[in-house]
Coordinates of N, CA and C and ligand atoms in Angstrom, one line a residue:
M1 N 17.3 -15.5 11.5 CA 17.3 -14.3 12.2 C 17.0 -14.5 13.6
R2 N 17.7 -13.7 14.6 CA 17.4 -13.9 15.9 C 17.1 -12.5 16.5
I3 N 15.9 -12.6 17.3 CA 15.5 -11.3 18.0 C 15.5 -11.5 19.4
D4 N 16.3 -10.8 20.1 CA 16.3 -10.9 21.6 C 15.3 -9.7 22.1
I5 N 14.3 -10.1 22.9 CA 13.5 -9.1 23.4 C 13.6 -9.0 25.0
L6 N 13.9 -7.7 25.4 CA 14.3 -7.5 26.9 C 13.1 -6.7 27.5
T7 N 12.7 -7.4 28.5 CA 11.4 -6.9 29.1 C 11.3 -7.2 30.7
V8 N 10.5 -6.4 31.3 CA 10.2 -6.7 32.8 C 8.9 -7.5 32.9
L9 N 8.3 -7.7 31.7 CA 7.0 -8.5 31.7 C 7.0 -9.5 30.7
P10 N 7.8 -10.5 30.7 CA 8.0 -11.6 29.6 C 6.6 -12.3 29.5
E11 N 5.8 -12.5 30.5 CA 4.6 -13.2 30.4 C 3.6 -12.4 29.4
M12 N 3.8 -11.2 29.3 CA 2.9 -10.4 28.5 C 3.0 -10.7 26.9
I13 N 4.2 -11.3 26.5 CA 4.4 -11.5 25.1 C 4.8 -12.9 24.8
E14 N 5.2 -13.7 25.8 CA 5.6 -15.2 25.5 C 4.5 -15.8 24.7
G15 N 3.2 -15.8 25.1 CA 2.1 -16.5 24.4 C 2.1 -16.1 22.9
F16 N 2.3 -14.9 22.7 CA 2.2 -14.3 21.3 C 3.0 -15.0 20.4
F17 N 4.4 -15.2 20.8 CA 5.4 -15.8 19.9 C 5.2 -17.3 19.9
N18 N 4.4 -17.9 20.8 CA 4.1 -19.4 20.7 C 3.0 -19.7 19.9
C19 N 2.4 -18.8 19.2 CA 1.2 -19.1 18.4 C 1.5 -18.9 16.9
S20 N 0.7 -19.7 16.2 CA 0.5 -19.5 14.8 C 1.8 -19.3 13.9
I21 N 1.8 -18.2 13.1 CA 3.0 -18.1 12.2 C 4.3 -17.9 12.9
M22 N 4.3 -17.1 14.0 CA 5.5 -16.9 14.8 C 6.1 -18.2 15.3
A23 N 5.3 -19.0 15.8 CA 5.7 -20.4 16.3 C 6.2 -21.2 15.2
R24 N 5.6 -21.1 14.1 CA 5.9 -22.0 12.9 C 7.3 -21.5 12.4
A25 N 7.5 -20.2 12.3 CA 8.8 -19.6 11.9 C 9.9 -20.2 12.8
Q26 N 9.6 -20.2 14.0 CA 10.7 -20.7 15.0 C 10.9 -22.2 14.8
K27 N 9.8 -23.0 14.6 CA 10.0 -24.3 14.6 C 10.8 -24.7 13.2
K28 N 10.5 -23.9 12.2 CA 11.2 -24.2 10.9 C 12.7 -23.7 11.0
G29 N 13.1 -23.0 12.1 CA 14.4 -22.5 12.3 C 14.7 -21.2 11.4
L30 N 13.6 -20.6 11.0 CA 13.8 -19.3 10.3 C 13.9 -18.1 11.1
A31 N 13.4 -18.2 12.4 CA 13.6 -17.1 13.3 C 13.7 -17.7 14.7
E32 N 14.6 -17.0 15.5 CA 14.6 -17.3 16.8 C 14.3 -16.1 17.7
I33 N 13.2 -16.3 18.5 CA 12.8 -15.2 19.4 C 13.2 -15.5 20.7
V34 N 14.0 -14.8 21.4 CA 14.4 -15.1 22.8 C 14.0 -14.0 23.7
I35 N 13.1 -14.3 24.7 CA 12.5 -13.2 25.5 C 13.3 -13.3 26.9
H36 N 13.9 -12.1 27.3 CA 14.6 -12.1 28.5 C 14.0 -11.3 29.6
N37 N 14.0 -11.8 30.8 CA 13.4 -11.0 31.9 C 14.5 -10.2 32.6
I38 N 14.4 -8.8 32.4 CA 15.4 -7.9 32.9 C 15.7 -8.1 34.4
R39 N 14.6 -8.5 35.1 CA 14.7 -8.7 36.5 C 15.8 -9.8 36.9
D40 N 16.0 -10.7 36.0 CA 17.0 -11.8 36.2 C 18.4 -11.2 36.3
Y41 N 18.6 -10.0 35.8 CA 20.0 -9.4 35.8 C 20.1 -8.3 36.9
T42 N 19.2 -8.3 37.9 CA 19.3 -7.4 39.1 C 20.2 -8.2 40.0
T43 N 20.9 -7.4 41.0 CA 21.8 -8.1 41.9 C 21.3 -7.7 43.3
D44 N 20.4 -6.8 43.6 CA 19.9 -6.4 44.8 C 19.0 -7.4 45.4
K45 N 18.7 -7.4 46.7 CA 17.8 -8.3 47.4 C 16.4 -8.3 46.9
H46 N 15.9 -7.2 46.5 CA 14.6 -7.1 46.2 C 14.4 -7.1 44.6
H47 N 15.4 -7.4 43.9 CA 15.3 -7.5 42.4 C 14.6 -6.3 41.8
K48 N 15.1 -5.0 42.1 CA 14.4 -3.9 41.6 C 14.9 -3.5 40.2
T49 N 13.9 -3.2 39.4 CA 14.3 -2.9 38.0 C 14.0 -1.4 37.8
D50 N 13.3 -0.8 38.8 CA 13.0 0.7 38.7 C 13.2 1.4 40.0
D51 N 13.3 2.6 40.0 CA 13.7 3.4 41.1 C 13.1 4.9 41.0
Y52 N 13.1 5.7 42.0 CA 12.7 7.0 42.0 C 13.6 7.9 41.1
P53 N 12.9 8.9 40.4 CA 13.7 9.8 39.6 C 14.5 10.8 40.3
F54 N 15.8 11.0 40.0 CA 16.5 12.3 40.6 C 15.7 13.5 40.3
G55 N 15.7 14.4 41.2 CA 15.0 15.7 40.8 C 13.6 15.7 41.4
G56 N 13.1 14.6 41.9 CA 11.8 14.4 42.5 C 10.5 14.5 41.6
S57 N 10.6 14.3 40.3 CA 9.3 14.3 39.6 C 8.6 12.9 39.8
A58 N 7.3 12.9 39.5 CA 6.5 11.7 39.7 C 6.8 10.5 38.9
G59 N 6.5 9.3 39.4 CA 6.7 8.1 38.6 C 8.0 7.5 38.8
M60 N 8.2 6.2 38.4 CA 9.4 5.5 38.6 C 10.1 5.4 37.2
V61 N 11.4 5.1 37.3 CA 12.3 5.2 36.1 C 13.0 3.9 36.1
M62 N 13.1 3.2 35.0 CA 13.8 1.9 34.8 C 15.3 2.2 35.0
K63 N 15.9 1.3 35.8 CA 17.3 1.4 36.2 C 18.2 0.9 35.0
I64 N 19.4 1.4 35.0 CA 20.4 1.2 33.9 C 21.1 -0.1 34.2
E65 N 21.5 -0.5 35.5 CA 22.4 -1.6 35.7 C 21.9 -3.0 35.1
P66 N 20.7 -3.4 35.4 CA 20.3 -4.7 34.9 C 20.2 -4.8 33.3
I67 N 19.9 -3.6 32.7 CA 19.8 -3.6 31.3 C 21.2 -3.6 30.7
D68 N 22.0 -2.8 31.3 CA 23.5 -2.8 30.8 C 24.0 -4.3 30.9
R69 N 23.8 -4.9 32.0 CA 24.4 -6.2 32.3 C 23.8 -7.1 31.2
L70 N 22.5 -7.2 30.9 CA 22.0 -8.0 30.0 C 22.4 -7.7 28.5
I71 N 22.5 -6.5 28.2 CA 22.9 -6.1 26.8 C 24.4 -6.5 26.6
T72 N 25.2 -6.2 27.6 CA 26.6 -6.5 27.5 C 26.8 -8.0 27.4
K73 N 26.1 -8.8 28.1 CA 26.2 -10.2 27.9 C 25.9 -10.7 26.5
L74 N 24.7 -10.2 26.0 CA 24.3 -10.6 24.7 C 25.3 -10.2 23.6
K75 N 25.8 -8.9 23.8 CA 26.8 -8.4 22.8 C 28.0 -9.2 22.8
S76 N 28.4 -9.8 24.0 CA 29.7 -10.6 24.1 C 29.4 -12.0 23.4
E77 N 28.2 -12.4 23.1 CA 28.0 -13.6 22.5 C 27.7 -13.6 20.9
R78 N 27.3 -12.5 20.5 CA 27.2 -12.2 18.9 C 27.1 -10.8 18.6
D79 N 27.2 -10.5 17.4 CA 27.1 -9.1 16.9 C 25.6 -8.8 16.6
Y80 N 25.2 -7.6 17.0 CA 23.9 -7.2 16.8 C 23.9 -6.0 15.7
D81 N 22.8 -6.1 14.8 CA 22.7 -5.1 13.8 C 22.1 -3.8 14.4
D82 N 21.2 -4.0 15.3 CA 20.6 -2.8 16.0 C 20.2 -3.3 17.4
V83 N 20.2 -2.2 18.2 CA 19.6 -2.4 19.6 C 18.5 -1.3 19.7
I84 N 17.2 -1.8 19.5 CA 16.1 -0.9 19.4 C 15.5 -0.7 20.7
F85 N 15.0 0.5 21.0 CA 14.3 0.8 22.2 C 12.9 1.3 21.7
T86 N 11.8 0.6 22.3 CA 10.5 1.0 21.9 C 10.1 2.2 22.7
S87 N 9.6 3.2 22.1 CA 9.2 4.4 22.7 C 8.4 5.3 21.8
P88 N 7.4 6.0 22.4 CA 6.6 6.9 21.5 C 7.4 8.0 20.9
D89 N 8.6 8.3 21.4 CA 9.5 9.3 21.0 C 10.1 8.9 19.6
G90 N 10.2 7.5 19.3 CA 11.1 7.1 18.3 C 10.7 7.3 16.8
E91 N 11.5 7.0 15.9 CA 11.1 7.0 14.4 C 9.9 6.1 14.2
R92 N 9.1 6.4 13.3 CA 7.8 5.6 13.1 C 8.1 4.3 12.3
F93 N 7.6 3.3 13.0 CA 7.7 2.0 12.4 C 6.7 1.9 11.1
D94 N 7.2 1.4 10.0 CA 6.4 1.2 8.9 C 6.9 0.0 8.1
Q95 N 6.2 -0.3 7.0 CA 6.6 -1.5 6.2 C 8.0 -1.4 5.6
R96 N 8.4 -0.2 5.3 CA 9.8 0.0 4.8 C 10.8 -0.4 5.9
M97 N 10.5 0.0 7.2 CA 11.5 -0.4 8.2 C 11.5 -1.8 8.5
A98 N 10.2 -2.5 8.4 CA 10.0 -3.9 8.6 C 10.9 -4.6 7.5
N99 N 10.8 -4.1 6.3 CA 11.6 -4.7 5.2 C 13.0 -4.7 5.5
S100 N 13.5 -3.6 5.9 CA 15.0 -3.4 6.2 C 15.4 -4.2 7.4
L101 N 14.5 -4.3 8.4 CA 14.9 -5.2 9.7 C 14.9 -6.7 9.3
S102 N 14.1 -7.0 8.4 CA 14.0 -8.4 8.0 C 15.2 -9.0 7.4
L103 N 16.2 -8.1 7.0 CA 17.4 -8.5 6.4 C 18.6 -8.5 7.4
C104 N 18.2 -8.2 8.7 CA 19.2 -8.3 9.8 C 19.4 -9.8 10.2
N105 N 20.6 -10.0 10.8 CA 20.9 -11.3 11.4 C 20.5 -11.3 12.9
N106 N 20.8 -10.3 13.6 CA 20.6 -10.3 15.1 C 20.0 -8.9 15.5
L107 N 18.9 -8.9 16.3 CA 18.3 -7.6 16.7 C 18.1 -7.8 18.2
I108 N 18.2 -6.7 19.0 CA 17.8 -6.5 20.4 C 16.6 -5.5 20.3
I109 N 15.5 -5.9 21.0 CA 14.5 -4.9 21.2 C 14.2 -4.8 22.7
L110 N 14.5 -3.7 23.2 CA 14.3 -3.3 24.6 C 13.0 -2.6 24.8
C111 N 12.2 -3.2 25.7 CA 10.9 -2.7 25.9 C 10.9 -1.6 27.0
G112 N 10.4 -0.4 26.7 CA 10.3 0.7 27.7 C 9.2 0.3 28.7
H113 N 9.2 1.0 29.8 CA 8.2 0.8 30.9 C 8.1 1.9 31.8
F114 N 7.1 1.9 32.7 CA 7.0 2.9 33.7 C 7.0 4.3 33.2
K115 N 7.4 5.2 33.8 CA 7.4 6.6 33.4 C 8.4 6.8 32.3
G116 N 9.5 6.0 32.4 CA 10.6 6.3 31.5 C 11.8 5.3 31.8
I117 N 12.9 5.6 31.3 CA 14.1 4.8 31.5 C 15.2 5.7 31.7
D118 N 16.2 5.3 32.6 CA 17.3 6.2 32.8 C 17.9 6.6 31.4
Y119 N 18.1 7.9 31.3 CA 18.4 8.5 30.0 C 19.7 7.9 29.4
R120 N 20.6 7.4 30.3 CA 21.9 6.9 29.9 C 21.7 5.7 29.1
V121 N 20.7 5.0 29.3 CA 20.4 3.7 28.4 C 20.1 4.3 27.0
R122 N 19.4 5.3 26.9 CA 19.2 5.8 25.5 C 20.4 6.5 24.8
E123 N 21.3 7.0 25.7 CA 22.5 7.7 25.2 C 23.6 6.8 24.9
H124 N 23.7 5.7 25.6 CA 24.8 4.8 25.5 C 24.6 3.4 25.0
L125 N 23.4 2.7 25.3 CA 23.2 1.4 25.0 C 22.4 1.0 23.8
I126 N 21.6 2.0 23.3 CA 20.8 1.6 22.2 C 21.3 2.3 20.9
T127 N 20.8 1.8 19.7 CA 21.2 2.4 18.6 C 20.1 3.1 17.8
R128 N 18.7 2.8 18.1 CA 17.7 3.5 17.6 C 16.4 3.3 18.5
E129 N 15.6 4.3 18.3 CA 14.3 4.3 19.1 C 13.2 4.3 18.0
V130 N 12.3 3.3 18.3 CA 11.2 3.1 17.3 C 9.8 3.2 18.0
S131 N 8.9 3.9 17.4 CA 7.5 4.1 17.9 C 6.6 3.3 16.9
I132 N 5.5 2.7 17.3 CA 4.6 2.2 16.5 C 3.4 3.1 16.2
G133 N 3.5 4.2 16.7 CA 2.4 5.2 16.4 C 2.3 6.4 17.4
D134 N 1.5 7.3 17.1 CA 1.4 8.6 18.0 C 0.4 8.3 19.1
Y135 N 0.6 7.3 19.9 CA -0.2 7.2 21.1 C 0.6 6.5 22.1
V136 N 0.3 6.5 23.5 CA 1.1 6.0 24.5 C 0.6 4.7 25.1
L137 N 1.3 3.6 24.9 CA 1.0 2.4 25.5 C 1.5 2.3 27.0
T138 N 1.0 1.4 27.7 CA 1.5 1.3 29.1 C 2.9 0.7 29.1
G139 N 3.4 0.0 28.2 CA 4.7 -0.5 28.0 C 5.1 -0.8 26.6
G140 N 6.3 -1.1 26.4 CA 6.8 -1.3 25.1 C 6.6 -2.8 24.5
E141 N 6.0 -3.7 25.3 CA 5.9 -5.0 24.8 C 5.0 -5.2 23.7
L142 N 3.9 -4.5 23.6 CA 3.0 -4.6 22.4 C 3.8 -4.1 21.2
A143 N 4.5 -3.1 21.4 CA 5.3 -2.5 20.2 C 6.3 -3.4 19.8
A144 N 7.1 -4.1 20.8 CA 8.1 -5.1 20.3 C 7.5 -6.2 19.7
A145 N 6.3 -6.8 20.1 CA 5.7 -7.8 19.4 C 5.2 -7.4 17.9
A146 N 4.7 -6.2 17.8 CA 4.3 -5.7 16.6 C 5.5 -5.6 15.5
I147 N 6.6 -5.0 16.2 CA 7.8 -4.9 15.3 C 8.4 -6.2 14.9
A148 N 8.5 -7.2 15.9 CA 9.0 -8.5 15.6 C 8.1 -9.2 14.6
D149 N 6.8 -9.2 14.8 CA 5.8 -9.9 13.9 C 5.9 -9.4 12.4
A150 N 5.8 -8.1 12.3 CA 5.9 -7.5 11.0 C 7.2 -7.8 10.2
T151 N 8.3 -7.9 11.0 CA 9.6 -8.3 10.5 C 9.8 -9.8 10.1
V152 N 9.4 -10.6 11.0 CA 9.6 -12.1 10.9 C 8.8 -12.6 9.7
R153 N 7.5 -12.1 9.6 CA 6.8 -12.6 8.5 C 7.3 -12.3 7.1
L154 N 8.2 -11.4 7.0 CA 8.9 -11.1 5.7 C 10.1 -12.0 5.4
I155 N 10.5 -12.7 6.3 CA 11.6 -13.6 6.1 C 11.2 -14.7 5.1
P156 N 12.0 -14.9 4.0 CA 11.5 -15.9 2.9 C 11.2 -17.3 3.6
G157 N 10.1 -17.9 3.3 CA 9.8 -19.2 3.9 C 8.9 -19.2 5.0
V158 N 8.7 -17.9 5.6 CA 7.9 -17.9 6.9 C 6.3 -18.0 6.5
L159 N 6.0 -17.3 5.5 CA 4.6 -17.4 5.1 C 4.5 -18.5 4.0
G160 N 3.5 -19.4 4.1 CA 3.5 -20.6 3.2 C 3.5 -20.2 1.7
D161 N 2.6 -19.3 1.4 CA 2.5 -18.8 0.0 C 3.5 -17.6 -0.2
V162 N 4.6 -17.9 -1.1 CA 5.7 -16.9 -1.2 C 5.1 -15.5 -1.7
G163 N 3.9 -15.6 -2.5 CA 3.4 -14.4 -3.1 C 2.7 -13.5 -1.9
S164 N 2.3 -14.1 -0.8 CA 1.4 -13.4 0.0 C 2.1 -12.2 0.7
A165 N 3.4 -12.3 1.1 CA 4.0 -11.1 1.8 C 4.2 -10.0 0.7
L166 N 4.4 -10.4 -0.6 CA 4.5 -9.4 -1.6 C 3.3 -8.7 -2.0
D167 N 2.2 -9.4 -1.7 CA 0.9 -8.8 -2.1 C 0.3 -7.9 -1.0
D168 N 0.9 -7.9 0.2 CA 0.5 -7.0 1.3 C 0.1 -5.7 0.9
S169 N -0.9 -5.2 1.8 CA -1.1 -3.8 1.8 C 0.3 -3.1 2.1
F170 N 0.6 -1.9 1.5 CA 1.8 -1.2 1.7 C 3.0 -1.7 1.0
Q171 N 3.2 -3.0 0.6 CA 4.3 -3.6 0.1 C 4.8 -2.8 -1.2
D172 N 3.7 -2.5 -1.9 CA 4.1 -1.8 -3.2 C 3.4 -0.3 -3.1
G173 N 3.3 0.1 -1.9 CA 2.8 1.5 -1.7 C 1.3 1.7 -1.9
L174 N 0.6 0.5 -2.0 CA -0.9 0.5 -2.3 C -1.5 -0.3 -1.3
L175 N -2.8 0.0 -1.0 CA -3.5 -0.9 -0.1 C -3.9 -2.2 -0.9
D176 N -4.3 -3.3 -0.2 CA -4.7 -4.6 -0.9 C -6.0 -4.4 -1.7
H177 N -6.1 -5.3 -2.5 CA -7.5 -5.4 -3.2 C -8.4 -6.2 -2.4
P178 N -9.7 -6.3 -2.6 CA -10.6 -7.2 -1.9 C -10.4 -8.7 -2.3
V179 N -10.7 -9.5 -1.3 CA -10.6 -10.9 -1.6 C -11.9 -11.6 -1.1
Y180 N -12.3 -12.7 -1.7 CA -13.5 -13.3 -1.4 C -13.4 -14.9 -1.4
T181 N -14.2 -15.6 -0.7 CA -14.1 -17.0 -0.8 C -15.6 -17.6 -0.9
R182 N -15.7 -18.9 -1.0 CA -17.1 -19.5 -1.2 C -18.0 -19.1 0.0
P183 N -19.3 -19.0 -0.1 CA -20.0 -19.1 -1.4 C -20.0 -17.9 -2.2
A184 N -20.2 -18.0 -3.5 CA -20.1 -16.9 -4.5 C -21.4 -16.0 -4.2
D185 N -22.5 -16.6 -3.7 CA -23.6 -15.7 -3.4 C -24.1 -16.1 -1.9
Y186 N -24.0 -15.0 -1.0 CA -24.3 -15.3 0.3 C -25.5 -14.2 0.6
K187 N -26.7 -14.7 0.9 CA -27.8 -13.8 1.2 C -28.0 -12.8 0.1
G188 N -27.6 -13.2 -1.1 CA -27.7 -12.2 -2.3 C -26.6 -11.2 -2.3
W189 N -25.6 -11.3 -1.5 CA -24.4 -10.5 -1.4 C -23.4 -11.3 -2.4
C190 N -23.2 -10.8 -3.6 CA -22.5 -11.6 -4.6 C -21.0 -11.2 -4.8
V191 N -20.2 -12.1 -5.0 CA -18.8 -11.8 -5.4 C -18.7 -11.1 -6.7
P192 N -17.9 -10.2 -7.0 CA -17.8 -9.6 -8.3 C -17.6 -10.7 -9.4
E193 N -18.5 -10.5 -10.4 CA -18.4 -11.5 -11.6 C -17.0 -11.9 -12.2
I194 N -16.3 -10.8 -12.2 CA -15.0 -10.9 -12.9 C -14.1 -12.0 -12.3
L195 N -14.3 -12.2 -10.9 CA -13.4 -13.1 -10.2 C -13.9 -14.6 -10.6
L196 N -15.0 -14.8 -11.1 CA -15.6 -16.0 -11.4 C -15.4 -16.4 -12.9
S197 N -14.8 -15.4 -13.6 CA -14.6 -15.5 -15.1 C -13.6 -16.4 -15.6
G198 N -12.5 -16.6 -14.7 CA -11.5 -17.5 -15.1 C -10.4 -16.8 -16.0
N199 N -10.7 -15.5 -16.3 CA -9.8 -14.7 -17.2 C -8.8 -14.0 -16.4
E200 N -7.5 -14.7 -16.3 CA -6.4 -14.3 -15.4 C -6.0 -12.9 -15.6
A201 N -5.9 -12.5 -16.9 CA -5.4 -11.2 -17.2 C -6.3 -10.0 -16.7
L202 N -7.6 -10.3 -17.0 CA -8.7 -9.3 -16.5 C -8.7 -9.3 -15.1
I203 N -8.5 -10.5 -14.4 CA -8.7 -10.5 -12.9 C -7.5 -9.6 -12.4
R204 N -6.3 -9.8 -12.9 CA -5.1 -9.0 -12.3 C -5.3 -7.6 -12.6
E205 N -5.9 -7.1 -13.7 CA -6.1 -5.8 -14.1 C -7.2 -5.2 -13.0
W206 N -8.2 -6.0 -12.7 CA -9.3 -5.6 -11.8 C -8.7 -5.4 -10.5
E207 N -7.8 -6.3 -10.0 CA -7.2 -6.3 -8.7 C -6.4 -4.9 -8.6
L208 N -5.6 -4.7 -9.6 CA -4.8 -3.4 -9.5 C -5.7 -2.1 -9.6
N209 N -6.7 -2.2 -10.2 CA -7.6 -1.0 -10.2 C -8.3 -0.9 -8.9
Q210 N -8.6 -2.0 -8.3 CA -9.2 -1.9 -6.9 C -8.2 -1.4 -5.9
Q211 N -6.9 -1.8 -6.1 CA -5.9 -1.3 -5.1 C -5.8 0.2 -5.3
I212 N -5.7 0.7 -6.5 CA -5.6 2.1 -6.7 C -6.8 2.9 -6.2
A213 N -8.0 2.3 -6.5 CA -9.2 3.0 -6.0 C -9.3 3.1 -4.5
R214 N -9.0 2.0 -3.9 CA -9.1 1.9 -2.3 C -8.0 2.8 -1.7
T215 N -6.8 2.8 -2.3 CA -5.8 3.7 -1.7 C -6.1 5.1 -1.9
R216 N -6.8 5.5 -3.1 CA -7.2 6.9 -3.3 C -8.2 7.3 -2.2
R217 N -9.2 6.3 -2.0 CA -10.3 6.6 -1.0 C -9.9 6.5 0.4
L218 N -9.1 5.5 0.7 CA -8.8 5.4 2.2 C -7.5 6.0 2.6
R219 N -6.5 6.0 1.8 CA -5.2 6.5 2.2 C -4.5 7.4 1.1
P220 N -5.1 8.4 0.8 CA -4.7 9.3 -0.3 C -3.2 9.7 -0.1
D221 N -2.8 9.9 1.2 CA -1.5 10.3 1.5 C -0.5 9.4 0.9
L222 N -0.7 8.0 0.7 CA 0.2 7.1 0.2 C 0.5 7.4 -1.3
L223 N -0.4 8.1 -2.0 CA -0.2 8.4 -3.5 C 0.5 9.7 -3.7
K224 N 0.8 10.3 -2.6 CA 1.4 11.8 -2.8 C 2.7 12.0 -3.5
D225 N 3.7 11.0 -3.2 CA 5.0 11.3 -3.9 C 5.1 10.7 -5.2
Ligands
LIG1 N1 5.8 2.5 24.4 C1 4.6 3.2 24.8 N2 4.0 3.7 23.7 C2 4.8 3.3 22.6 C3 4.5 3.4 21.2 N3 3.5 4.2 20.7 N4 5.5 2.9 20.4 C4 6.5 2.2 20.9 N5 6.8 2.1 22.2 C5 5.8 2.6 23.0

C-alpha cells in the first residue's frame, strides 16, 4: 500500500514515519509513505501556499494551484482509491474506517492548515473529508499521521504477531482485556491468579469476561447496537 501525504510542514511528520513499526513496515515493503511539500509545487517567486480570503474575513487560506498541480501529477502516475482531506468537519475516523482503508492500494492524504483551504479543493479535488475527533488541531498533520498509522498497522505482516491487530481494542467492538508481565508480585500488587494457572480455556474465558466488563464500565456506548 502507498500513502502520499501532502503538507506545507513535512518536517512535522517525517520523523514519525521513520520510527518503530511505521519504519519497519516500509523497510519490509508492506507500506510506502511518501511525504510531499506542497510548497515545491508553487510557481511564484515567494513560494506562497496561502493567501488572503476573498470577502475580507480574518486569517489565511491555502491556495488551490500548488495542491492541484501536485494531485494532478500523482494521479497521472497511478490510480488512487481515495483523496482524503483532514478536517474537523469530516466523517469521524474510527477502527472500521481504518479497516477499510487498509484494503486500499493507493491513498492521498491532504493536510489542511491555516484558517482553511480554498473551497474549490474540497469541491473538485478530494473524495472524502476525515476528522480524528471533535476538537481543532493547528493543522492536519497529526490527523494524517494518526490515520496512516492506524491503517498501516492493519496490513498483514506489519505487526510481528498476527494475533495482535485482531486482539485490539475496538477490533471486535470491545475494549481490550488487561495484560501483565513479570514480576507476578510487585510490591504486593499481584497478577490475577488465573493467568498463572496454565489453563488456556479458563484464561480465554477470563479475558473475554474482562473485555465485556471493561467495555460496559468505560465505553457502554459500544455495546448499544
Ligand atoms: N485539522 C484540524 N483539526 C482536525 C481534526 N480534528 N481532525 C482532522 N483534521 C483536523
